[in-house]
Short mmCIF file of C-alpha atoms in Angstrom, two decimals:
data_model
loop_
_atom_site.label_atom_id
_atom_site.label_comp_id
_atom_site.label_asym_id
_atom_site.label_seq_id
_atom_site.Cartn_x
_atom_site.Cartn_y
_atom_site.Cartn_z
CA MET A 1 -29.54 -28.85 49.06
CA VAL A 2 -26.12 -30.20 48.20
CA PHE A 3 -26.10 -28.59 44.63
CA GLY A 4 -27.83 -25.73 42.97
CA PRO A 5 -28.96 -22.21 44.24
CA GLY A 6 -29.77 -23.50 47.71
CA SER A 7 -26.23 -24.73 48.43
CA GLN A 8 -23.58 -22.94 50.64
CA PHE A 9 -21.24 -23.00 47.63
CA HIS A 10 -23.81 -20.91 45.53
CA ARG A 11 -23.64 -18.29 48.13
CA PHE A 12 -19.82 -17.87 47.78
CA PHE A 13 -19.47 -18.09 43.96
CA ASP A 14 -20.18 -14.36 43.39
CA ASP A 15 -18.48 -13.25 46.51
CA PRO A 16 -15.36 -10.96 45.74
CA ARG A 17 -13.54 -12.46 48.72
CA TRP A 18 -13.62 -15.94 46.75
CA ALA A 19 -11.02 -14.45 44.38
CA LEU A 20 -8.56 -14.28 47.32
CA ALA A 21 -9.62 -17.59 48.53
CA MET A 22 -9.04 -19.18 45.09
CA ILE A 23 -5.59 -17.89 44.82
CA ARG A 24 -4.81 -19.11 48.30
CA ALA A 25 -6.29 -22.48 47.45
CA THR A 26 -4.24 -22.64 44.21
CA VAL A 27 -0.99 -21.93 46.12
CA LEU A 28 -1.75 -24.71 48.57
CA GLU A 29 -2.55 -27.05 45.57
CA ALA A 30 0.81 -26.20 43.88
CA ALA A 31 2.65 -27.06 47.14
CA HIS A 32 1.60 -30.67 46.88
CA PRO A 33 4.45 -32.33 45.15
CA GLN A 34 2.24 -34.29 42.73
CA ILE A 35 0.12 -31.38 41.84
CA GLY A 36 2.94 -29.15 41.57
CA ALA A 37 4.70 -31.33 39.11
CA ALA A 38 1.52 -31.84 37.02
CA LEU A 39 0.98 -27.96 36.81
CA ILE A 40 4.71 -27.41 35.60
CA ASP A 41 4.36 -30.06 33.14
CA ASN A 42 1.02 -29.71 31.69
CA SER A 43 -0.85 -26.53 32.82
CA THR A 44 -1.22 -23.31 30.90
CA PHE A 45 -1.62 -21.25 34.08
CA VAL A 46 1.59 -19.30 33.36
CA ALA A 47 1.19 -18.33 29.67
CA HIS A 48 -2.65 -18.18 29.64
CA PRO A 49 -3.91 -17.52 33.36
CA TRP A 50 -7.05 -15.77 32.28
CA ARG A 51 -8.11 -18.52 30.17
CA ARG A 52 -7.30 -21.10 33.08
CA LEU A 53 -9.34 -18.93 35.42
CA ARG A 54 -12.31 -18.74 33.10
CA ASN A 55 -12.34 -22.54 32.46
CA THR A 56 -12.05 -23.20 36.23
CA LEU A 57 -14.92 -21.03 37.11
CA LEU A 58 -16.96 -22.52 34.34
CA SER A 59 -16.21 -26.09 35.66
CA LEU A 60 -17.17 -25.16 39.10
CA GLN A 61 -20.40 -23.56 38.01
CA ARG A 62 -21.23 -26.63 36.07
CA MET A 63 -20.59 -29.03 39.03
CA PHE A 64 -22.43 -27.05 41.48
CA GLY A 65 -25.14 -25.85 39.23
CA PRO A 66 -28.87 -27.15 39.22
CA ASP A 67 -28.70 -29.31 36.29
CA ASP A 68 -27.73 -32.87 37.11
CA GLU A 69 -27.10 -33.84 33.50
CA VAL A 70 -24.76 -31.00 33.09
CA ARG A 71 -23.05 -31.97 36.38
CA GLN A 72 -22.48 -35.64 35.33
CA ARG A 73 -21.13 -34.56 31.82
CA GLU A 74 -18.70 -32.21 33.43
CA ALA A 75 -17.52 -34.90 36.06
CA ALA A 76 -17.04 -37.31 33.06
CA ARG A 77 -14.90 -34.62 31.24
CA LEU A 78 -12.82 -33.75 34.31
CA ASN A 79 -12.00 -37.47 34.72
CA ARG A 80 -11.04 -37.68 31.08
CA LEU A 81 -8.80 -34.68 31.57
CA HIS A 82 -7.31 -35.96 34.74
CA ALA A 83 -6.54 -39.46 33.23
CA ARG A 84 -4.33 -37.83 30.67
CA LEU A 85 -2.12 -35.99 33.31
CA ASN A 86 0.71 -38.32 34.51
CA GLY A 87 4.42 -38.44 34.66
CA ALA A 88 7.34 -37.77 36.93
CA ASP A 89 8.65 -34.57 38.47
CA GLU A 90 12.17 -33.15 38.38
CA ARG A 91 13.26 -35.84 41.32
CA ASN A 92 11.71 -38.70 39.18
CA ARG A 93 8.80 -39.10 41.68
CA PRO A 94 5.67 -39.96 39.80
CA TYR A 95 2.57 -38.07 39.56
CA ASP A 96 -1.01 -39.10 38.64
CA ALA A 97 -3.97 -36.55 38.44
CA MET A 98 -6.24 -39.61 39.01
CA ASP A 99 -4.77 -40.39 42.41
CA PRO A 100 -7.61 -40.12 44.74
CA GLN A 101 -5.55 -38.60 47.56
CA VAL A 102 -4.45 -35.87 45.27
CA ARG A 103 -7.96 -35.22 44.08
CA ALA A 104 -9.13 -35.08 47.64
CA TRP A 105 -6.43 -32.54 48.56
CA VAL A 106 -7.66 -30.21 45.65
CA VAL A 107 -11.04 -30.33 47.02
CA ALA A 108 -9.80 -29.76 50.60
CA THR A 109 -7.82 -26.72 49.73
CA LEU A 110 -11.12 -25.22 48.23
CA PHE A 111 -13.13 -25.87 51.27
CA GLU A 112 -10.60 -24.73 53.82
CA SER A 113 -9.77 -21.66 51.99
CA THR A 114 -13.40 -20.77 51.83
CA VAL A 115 -13.72 -21.19 55.59
CA THR A 116 -10.60 -19.15 56.11
CA MET A 117 -11.89 -16.53 53.89
CA CYS A 118 -14.82 -15.95 56.08
CA ARG A 119 -12.91 -15.97 59.24
CA LEU A 120 -10.21 -13.41 57.91
CA SER A 121 -13.00 -11.13 56.72
CA GLY A 122 -14.81 -11.04 60.11
CA GLN A 123 -17.79 -13.19 58.95
CA PRO A 124 -16.89 -16.72 60.53
CA LEU A 125 -19.23 -19.43 59.55
CA GLU A 126 -21.55 -20.99 61.77
CA GLN A 127 -20.83 -24.58 62.63
CA THR A 128 -23.99 -25.82 60.83
CA ASP A 129 -23.04 -24.02 57.78
CA MET A 130 -19.45 -25.13 57.81
CA GLU A 131 -20.79 -28.69 58.10
CA GLN A 132 -23.30 -28.22 54.99
CA LEU A 133 -20.39 -26.59 52.97
CA TYR A 134 -18.18 -29.65 53.98
CA ALA A 135 -20.91 -32.10 52.71
CA GLU A 136 -21.14 -30.11 49.43
CA PHE A 137 -17.46 -30.47 48.89
CA GLN A 138 -17.63 -34.14 49.76
CA ALA A 139 -20.39 -34.70 47.27
CA PHE A 140 -18.44 -33.06 44.66
CA LEU A 141 -15.42 -35.33 45.30
CA ALA A 142 -17.99 -38.45 45.24
CA LEU A 143 -19.38 -37.19 41.87
CA LEU A 144 -16.11 -37.92 40.38
CA GLY A 145 -16.41 -41.34 41.26
CA ASP A 146 -13.38 -41.82 43.60
CA GLN A 147 -13.52 -45.21 45.69
CA ALA A 148 -10.69 -44.41 47.85
CA GLY A 149 -9.09 -41.39 49.41
CA HIS A 150 -12.19 -39.57 49.88
CA LEU A 151 -12.12 -36.48 52.41
CA PRO A 152 -12.61 -37.79 55.99
CA PRO A 153 -16.12 -38.53 56.90
CA THR A 154 -16.68 -35.95 59.48
CA LEU A 155 -15.55 -32.11 59.74
CA GLN A 156 -13.65 -32.81 63.06
CA GLU A 157 -11.71 -35.56 61.33
CA PHE A 158 -11.10 -33.16 58.31
CA TRP A 159 -9.12 -30.69 60.38
CA THR A 160 -6.82 -33.43 61.66
CA TYR A 161 -6.25 -34.51 58.15
CA TYR A 162 -5.72 -31.03 56.85
CA ASP A 163 -3.00 -30.09 59.48
CA HIS A 164 -1.11 -33.43 58.98
CA THR A 165 -0.95 -32.85 55.16
CA VAL A 166 0.05 -29.19 55.60
CA GLU A 167 2.79 -30.26 58.13
CA THR A 168 4.09 -33.45 56.42
CA GLU A 169 3.49 -33.45 52.77
CA LEU A 170 3.53 -29.93 51.36
CA GLU A 171 6.78 -28.62 49.79
CA ASN A 172 8.31 -25.34 48.44
CA THR A 173 7.66 -26.61 44.89
CA GLN A 174 8.61 -25.04 41.75
CA ALA A 175 4.93 -24.53 40.64
CA LEU A 176 4.47 -22.70 44.10
CA ARG A 177 7.49 -20.36 43.55
CA VAL A 178 6.36 -19.65 39.93
CA ILE A 179 2.81 -18.58 41.18
CA LEU A 180 4.19 -16.28 44.06
CA TYR A 181 7.34 -14.89 42.43
CA LYS A 182 6.70 -15.02 38.73
CA LEU A 183 2.96 -15.08 37.90
CA PHE A 184 1.85 -12.12 39.86
CA ASP A 185 4.92 -9.99 38.73
CA HIS A 186 4.55 -10.91 35.09
CA LEU A 187 0.75 -11.49 34.75
CA PRO A 188 -0.02 -10.94 31.02
CA ALA A 189 -2.96 -8.64 30.45
CA PRO A 190 -6.39 -9.92 30.07
CA PRO A 191 -7.99 -9.56 26.48
CA LEU A 192 -9.85 -6.52 27.80
CA LEU A 193 -6.52 -4.68 28.10
CA ASP A 194 -4.56 -6.40 25.38
CA GLY A 195 -2.72 -3.70 23.40
CA LEU A 196 -2.31 -1.43 26.52
CA PRO A 197 0.79 -2.77 27.97
CA THR A 198 1.81 0.61 29.57
CA VAL A 199 -1.47 0.85 31.45
CA TRP A 200 -1.35 -2.79 32.50
CA ALA A 201 2.42 -2.62 33.40
CA ALA A 202 1.58 0.24 35.82
CA GLY A 203 -1.37 -1.53 37.59
CA ARG A 204 0.45 -4.71 37.79
CA ALA A 205 3.67 -3.18 39.31
CA LEU A 206 1.47 -2.01 42.19
CA ALA A 207 -0.94 -4.87 42.62
CA GLY A 208 1.44 -7.76 42.00
CA PRO A 209 3.57 -7.56 45.03
CA VAL A 210 0.42 -6.76 47.20
CA ILE A 211 -1.35 -9.89 46.00
CA GLY A 212 1.70 -11.99 46.55
CA ALA A 213 2.35 -10.65 50.05
CA ILE A 214 -1.35 -11.21 51.00
CA THR A 215 -1.42 -14.65 49.72
CA VAL A 216 1.74 -15.68 51.68
CA ALA A 217 0.49 -14.14 54.81
CA SER A 218 -2.74 -16.07 54.72
CA LEU A 219 -0.95 -19.47 54.41
CA PRO A 220 -0.79 -21.87 57.35
CA GLU A 221 2.02 -20.80 59.56
CA PRO A 222 3.61 -24.37 60.00
CA PHE A 223 3.92 -24.38 55.96
CA ARG A 224 5.27 -20.93 55.81
CA ARG A 225 7.92 -21.82 58.41
CA ARG A 226 8.92 -25.23 56.65
CA ALA A 227 8.84 -23.57 53.16
CA GLY A 228 10.86 -20.63 54.15
CA LEU A 229 8.48 -18.00 52.70
CA PRO A 230 9.15 -14.59 53.73
CA GLU A 231 6.96 -12.58 56.01
CA THR A 232 6.71 -9.05 54.78
CA PRO A 233 6.21 -6.50 57.48
CA GLY A 234 2.69 -5.37 57.68
CA ALA A 235 1.59 -8.23 55.40
CA ARG A 236 -0.86 -9.64 58.01
CA THR A 237 -2.47 -6.27 58.47
CA LEU A 238 -2.71 -5.88 54.88
CA MET A 239 -4.15 -9.35 54.23
CA GLN A 240 -6.90 -8.61 56.93
CA SER A 241 -7.74 -5.27 55.37
CA ALA A 242 -8.00 -6.89 51.91
CA TYR A 243 -10.44 -9.59 53.15
CA LEU A 244 -12.43 -7.10 55.30
CA ALA A 245 -12.67 -4.73 52.23
CA ALA A 246 -13.91 -7.31 50.00
CA GLY A 247 -16.19 -8.60 52.64
CA LEU A 248 -18.04 -5.09 52.32
CA ALA A 249 -19.45 -6.15 49.05
CA ARG A 250 -22.26 -7.99 50.90
CA PHE A 251 -23.81 -4.56 51.20
CA LEU A 252 -24.12 -4.09 47.39
CA PRO A 253 -27.34 -4.77 46.07
CA GLU A 254 -27.90 -8.33 44.98
CA GLY A 255 -26.81 -9.31 41.49
CA TRP A 256 -24.27 -6.40 41.18
CA ILE A 257 -21.35 -8.58 41.28
CA GLN A 258 -21.24 -11.73 39.29
CA ALA A 259 -18.26 -13.98 38.80
CA GLU A 260 -19.35 -15.16 35.34
CA SER A 261 -20.10 -11.55 34.03
CA LEU A 262 -16.84 -10.14 35.31
CA THR A 263 -14.77 -13.04 33.97
CA SER A 264 -16.40 -12.89 30.50
CA LEU A 265 -15.84 -8.94 30.54
CA LEU A 266 -12.17 -9.40 31.30
CA TYR A 267 -12.08 -11.89 28.30
CA LEU A 268 -14.10 -9.74 25.99
CA SER A 269 -12.38 -8.66 22.65
CA PRO A 270 -12.98 -5.35 21.14
CA ASP A 271 -13.55 -7.23 18.02
CA SER A 272 -16.41 -9.22 19.31
CA ASP A 273 -19.88 -8.78 18.41
CA ASP A 274 -21.06 -8.84 22.09
CA PRO A 275 -23.20 -5.68 22.77
CA ARG A 276 -20.61 -4.55 25.43
CA ALA A 277 -17.98 -4.35 22.82
CA ALA A 278 -18.81 -0.83 21.82
CA THR A 279 -18.48 0.23 25.45
CA ILE A 280 -15.06 -1.62 25.62
CA THR A 281 -13.82 0.15 22.69
CA ALA A 282 -14.62 3.50 24.24
CA LEU A 283 -12.90 2.48 27.39
CA ARG A 284 -9.85 1.24 25.60
CA ASP A 285 -9.51 4.68 23.85
CA ARG A 286 -9.56 6.47 27.11
CA MET A 287 -7.06 3.95 28.46
CA LYS A 288 -4.81 4.54 25.50
CA ARG A 289 -4.68 8.08 26.31
CA THR A 290 -3.93 7.36 29.79
CA GLY A 291 -1.22 5.10 28.63
CA ALA A 292 0.35 7.79 26.58
CA LEU A 293 0.41 10.08 29.81
CA PHE A 294 2.17 7.31 31.77
CA ARG A 295 4.85 6.95 29.03
CA LEU A 296 5.64 10.68 29.44
CA LEU A 297 5.75 10.42 33.15
CA THR A 298 7.30 6.95 33.94
CA PRO A 299 9.99 4.86 32.22
CA PHE A 300 8.01 1.57 32.27
CA PRO A 301 10.19 -0.83 29.97
CA VAL A 302 7.29 -2.26 27.95
CA GLN A 303 6.82 -2.80 24.15
CA PRO A 304 4.05 -1.31 22.34
CA GLY A 305 1.20 -3.75 21.72
CA PRO A 306 -0.82 -3.99 18.51
CA ASP A 307 -2.98 -0.98 19.36
CA GLU A 308 -0.15 1.26 20.58
CA GLY A 309 2.53 0.31 17.90
CA ASP A 310 2.85 0.80 14.13
CA GLU A 311 -0.16 0.50 12.23
CA GLY A 312 1.59 -0.86 9.23
CA SER A 313 2.99 -4.04 10.92
CA GLY A 314 0.56 -6.10 9.10
CA PRO A 315 -1.19 -9.46 9.86
CA ARG A 316 1.84 -11.54 9.96
CA ARG A 317 4.22 -12.04 12.93
CA SER A 318 7.66 -13.59 13.03
CA ALA A 319 8.40 -17.31 13.77
CA GLY A 320 9.50 -16.47 17.24
CA GLU A 321 6.35 -14.54 18.15
CA PHE A 322 4.19 -17.35 16.91
CA PHE A 323 6.21 -19.96 18.78
CA THR A 324 5.76 -17.90 21.93
CA ALA A 325 2.22 -17.01 21.45
CA VAL A 326 0.61 -20.01 20.02
CA LEU A 327 2.78 -23.08 20.14
CA ASP A 328 4.28 -22.85 23.73
CA GLN A 329 0.88 -23.10 25.53
CA THR A 330 2.56 -24.04 28.87
CA GLY A 331 5.13 -21.16 28.62
CA ASP A 332 8.15 -23.24 29.56
CA GLY A 333 10.15 -21.99 26.35
CA TYR A 334 9.62 -25.27 24.44
CA LEU A 335 7.24 -27.15 22.28
CA ASP A 336 6.32 -30.67 23.21
CA TRP A 337 3.23 -32.84 23.62
CA PRO A 338 1.65 -30.92 26.85
CA ASP A 339 1.44 -27.93 24.47
CA LEU A 340 -0.40 -29.54 21.91
CA ALA A 341 -2.60 -31.37 24.43
CA ALA A 342 -3.43 -28.11 25.87
CA MET A 343 -4.84 -26.85 22.37
CA ALA A 344 -6.89 -30.04 22.18
CA ARG A 345 -8.10 -29.39 25.78
CA GLU A 346 -9.22 -25.82 25.14
CA LEU A 347 -10.95 -26.76 21.79
CA SER A 348 -12.74 -29.67 23.39
CA SER A 349 -13.74 -27.41 26.29
CA ARG A 350 -15.07 -24.57 24.00
CA LEU A 351 -17.23 -27.18 21.95
CA ASP A 352 -18.16 -29.23 25.08
CA LEU A 353 -17.21 -32.33 23.35
CA ASP A 354 -18.02 -35.74 24.53
CA GLU A 355 -16.44 -39.06 23.60
CA PRO A 356 -15.52 -40.34 20.92
CA GLN A 357 -15.01 -36.82 19.38
CA GLU A 358 -12.75 -35.60 22.18
CA THR A 359 -10.42 -38.61 21.81
CA ARG A 360 -10.32 -38.16 17.90
CA LEU A 361 -9.18 -34.49 18.32
CA TYR A 362 -6.52 -35.61 20.99
CA SER A 363 -5.45 -38.34 18.63
CA ALA A 364 -5.20 -36.03 15.73
CA TYR A 365 -3.04 -33.48 17.72
CA ALA A 366 -0.85 -36.48 18.82
CA GLU A 367 -0.09 -37.32 15.11
CA TRP A 368 0.75 -33.72 14.47
CA TRP A 369 3.21 -33.79 17.47
CA LYS A 370 4.99 -36.88 15.79
CA GLU A 371 5.07 -35.04 12.66
CA LEU A 372 6.52 -31.89 14.22
CA GLN A 373 9.01 -33.92 16.32
CA ALA A 374 10.27 -35.84 13.29
CA ALA A 375 10.73 -32.59 11.28
CA LEU A 376 11.91 -30.00 13.86
CA ASP A 377 13.56 -31.78 16.89
CA SER A 378 17.16 -31.68 15.37
CA ASP A 379 18.88 -32.55 18.78
CA ARG A 380 16.51 -35.43 19.53
CA ASP A 381 15.90 -34.38 23.07
CA GLY A 382 12.15 -35.00 22.77
CA ARG A 383 10.99 -31.39 22.49
CA VAL A 384 11.32 -28.38 19.99
CA SER A 385 13.12 -25.22 20.99
CA LYS A 386 12.15 -21.82 19.71
CA GLU A 387 15.47 -21.92 17.77
CA GLU A 388 14.78 -25.23 16.19
CA TYR A 389 11.33 -24.11 15.13
CA ALA A 390 12.91 -20.82 13.53
CA ALA A 391 15.62 -22.53 11.85
CA ALA A 392 13.38 -25.09 10.23
CA VAL A 393 10.52 -24.57 7.95
CA PRO A 394 7.88 -22.66 10.24
CA SER A 395 5.35 -23.14 7.52
CA LEU A 396 5.05 -26.81 7.84
CA ALA A 397 1.36 -27.86 6.96
CA GLY A 398 1.61 -31.66 6.44
CA PRO A 399 -0.98 -34.19 6.36
CA ALA A 400 -1.14 -34.53 10.22
CA LEU A 401 -2.02 -30.75 10.75
CA ILE A 402 -4.65 -31.03 7.70
CA ARG A 403 -6.13 -33.95 9.76
CA VAL A 404 -6.34 -31.63 12.87
CA ALA A 405 -8.10 -29.14 10.90
CA GLU A 406 -10.48 -31.68 9.50
CA VAL A 407 -11.28 -33.26 12.78
CA LEU A 408 -11.92 -29.80 14.27
CA PHE A 409 -14.34 -28.96 11.49
CA GLU A 410 -16.20 -32.14 12.06
CA ALA A 411 -16.50 -31.55 15.81
CA THR A 412 -17.69 -27.89 15.24
CA ASP A 413 -20.29 -29.05 12.67
CA ARG A 414 -22.55 -30.56 15.31
CA ASP A 415 -25.41 -31.33 12.88
CA GLY A 416 -23.18 -32.89 10.33
CA ASN A 417 -24.58 -30.95 7.35
CA GLY A 418 -21.08 -30.22 5.87
CA VAL A 419 -21.04 -26.54 6.78
CA ILE A 420 -20.66 -24.54 10.11
CA ASP A 421 -23.53 -22.19 10.83
CA ALA A 422 -23.58 -19.14 12.85
CA ASP A 423 -24.38 -20.89 16.14
CA GLU A 424 -21.72 -23.44 15.69
CA TYR A 425 -19.29 -20.97 14.81
CA ARG A 426 -19.96 -18.96 17.88
CA ALA A 427 -19.64 -22.11 20.08
CA LEU A 428 -16.10 -22.25 18.97
CA PHE A 429 -14.98 -18.81 18.62
CA ARG A 430 -17.46 -16.82 20.86
CA THR A 431 -18.14 -14.35 18.21
CA GLY A 432 -19.95 -13.96 14.82
CA PHE A 433 -19.10 -14.32 11.30
CA GLY A 434 -19.24 -10.63 10.51
CA ARG A 435 -16.39 -9.81 12.88
CA THR A 436 -13.83 -12.33 11.99
CA VAL A 437 -14.46 -14.10 8.63
CA ALA A 438 -15.04 -12.06 5.32
CA GLY A 439 -17.34 -13.55 2.75
CA THR A 440 -18.84 -16.53 4.74
CA GLY A 441 -22.31 -15.40 4.15
CA ASP A 442 -24.55 -17.67 6.17
CA SER A 443 -22.16 -20.58 6.57
CA TYR A 444 -18.49 -21.63 6.73
CA ALA A 445 -17.62 -24.47 4.27
CA ARG A 446 -15.08 -27.03 4.97
CA GLY A 447 -12.50 -25.96 2.55
CA ALA A 448 -12.40 -22.51 3.87
CA PHE A 449 -12.41 -23.52 7.43
CA VAL A 450 -9.37 -25.80 6.75
CA LYS A 451 -7.51 -23.20 4.75
CA ASP A 452 -8.05 -20.56 7.49
CA PHE A 453 -6.79 -23.04 10.22
CA LEU A 454 -3.79 -24.05 8.24
CA SER A 455 -2.95 -20.26 7.51
CA PHE A 456 -2.99 -19.46 11.27
CA MET A 457 -1.20 -22.59 12.54
CA SER A 458 1.55 -22.74 9.93
CA GLY A 459 1.54 -19.55 8.07
CA ARG A 460 1.93 -17.35 11.33
CA ARG A 461 -0.82 -15.11 10.25
CA ARG A 462 -2.84 -13.19 13.04
CA SER A 463 -6.50 -14.27 12.93
CA ALA A 464 -9.35 -12.46 14.53
CA ALA A 465 -11.00 -15.84 15.29
CA TYR A 466 -7.89 -17.98 16.27
CA ASP A 467 -5.99 -15.44 18.31
CA PRO A 468 -8.53 -15.00 20.91
CA LEU A 469 -8.92 -18.91 20.99
CA LEU A 470 -5.27 -20.01 21.20
CA ALA A 471 -2.97 -16.90 21.66
CA GLU A 472 -4.42 -14.68 24.27
CA ALA A 473 -3.84 -15.09 27.87
#
């Protein structure tokens, strides 16, 4: 079976080793000049890595799941997403996410990293299993509709293609350097640990360099040599130990480790009405006490989060905080179209929008970008800096932003009855009325929805609904 529970891919989806393989594959993708440029210009992986991880896992689950209709809709969504990603890198070389050769390389890194994962953990794939897995990834690429640039037809030809690409096309790109030397060392806390910066900083200080060293050691030797990546003494032993240790999870009872459950747990807010939230709240209380002990024993230079700081700070934040947390989705220090496109992409994904609603939402955000650019881009360089935003009128709520709110309401109101009910609300915010909106009763009217959206997007008020959607990592 190519897709569904009987596939080779389905065996690996909940395998802890696959986390290491995914990181490795992402680095090899980022080393491709076109992919690296697209990541730097458009991706939220720096500012919102946990959201990116969750969305990637959800997409793979849809594509390799048993439901053919879901698979077809996800393929169409990915094609629409990729069609919007094009431009030029810092050396003015064009990139296009619809380039079939680029898409083939993304799939190639996932396949090869899975094979390498098995080999490094002492459980190499049998030839027949490897050929079946390769056929599944070929089918994945074919489902996207590419007519050219498919992966090589046979597994033997694939290894020639893979080695040639590694040796001649990959580069030490900016995106690769960000992943290896910035992301791991500055990885923001997942929502589960939000507000516990001391505890997170302590764990990250230990784990970040280790993950980076393991990843570098696992990369193909020809590329490491050409890219000048350092080889830390003992890194290969550490890498093999990590893969072997993760491979021991096969002895755990079936169902104990599920990628979807673990990811949703990391993304679970204590404010959620999920039944697990009470347990999370108790866990956070214990971790806060641990954090207090760390502050006494170690001088970690971190600022208090909302749970560890002053209780009287109120629901507002400064213009600079709002700019960094909400507007600068790509984390490059500026506001431009890719940031607002990332918001539209996240909202479309949450609501699982099809055409033409998805395009309507993107178009509304594009009009808002024009409005912001005209009002705030004082030096006319095509983007808005934090200083330009803070110096102008951060509470702008013009017609274009109002239109974004209206389009978002219409997209959320799936039955078109003029109000958002509990199920529709949960589809967007992943939580219930009682936790986030006071006085909604059994529905959320258009006027109240638009008012709350404008308050968040222009008034810089924190929101129990919108912060997890657009501000959290």
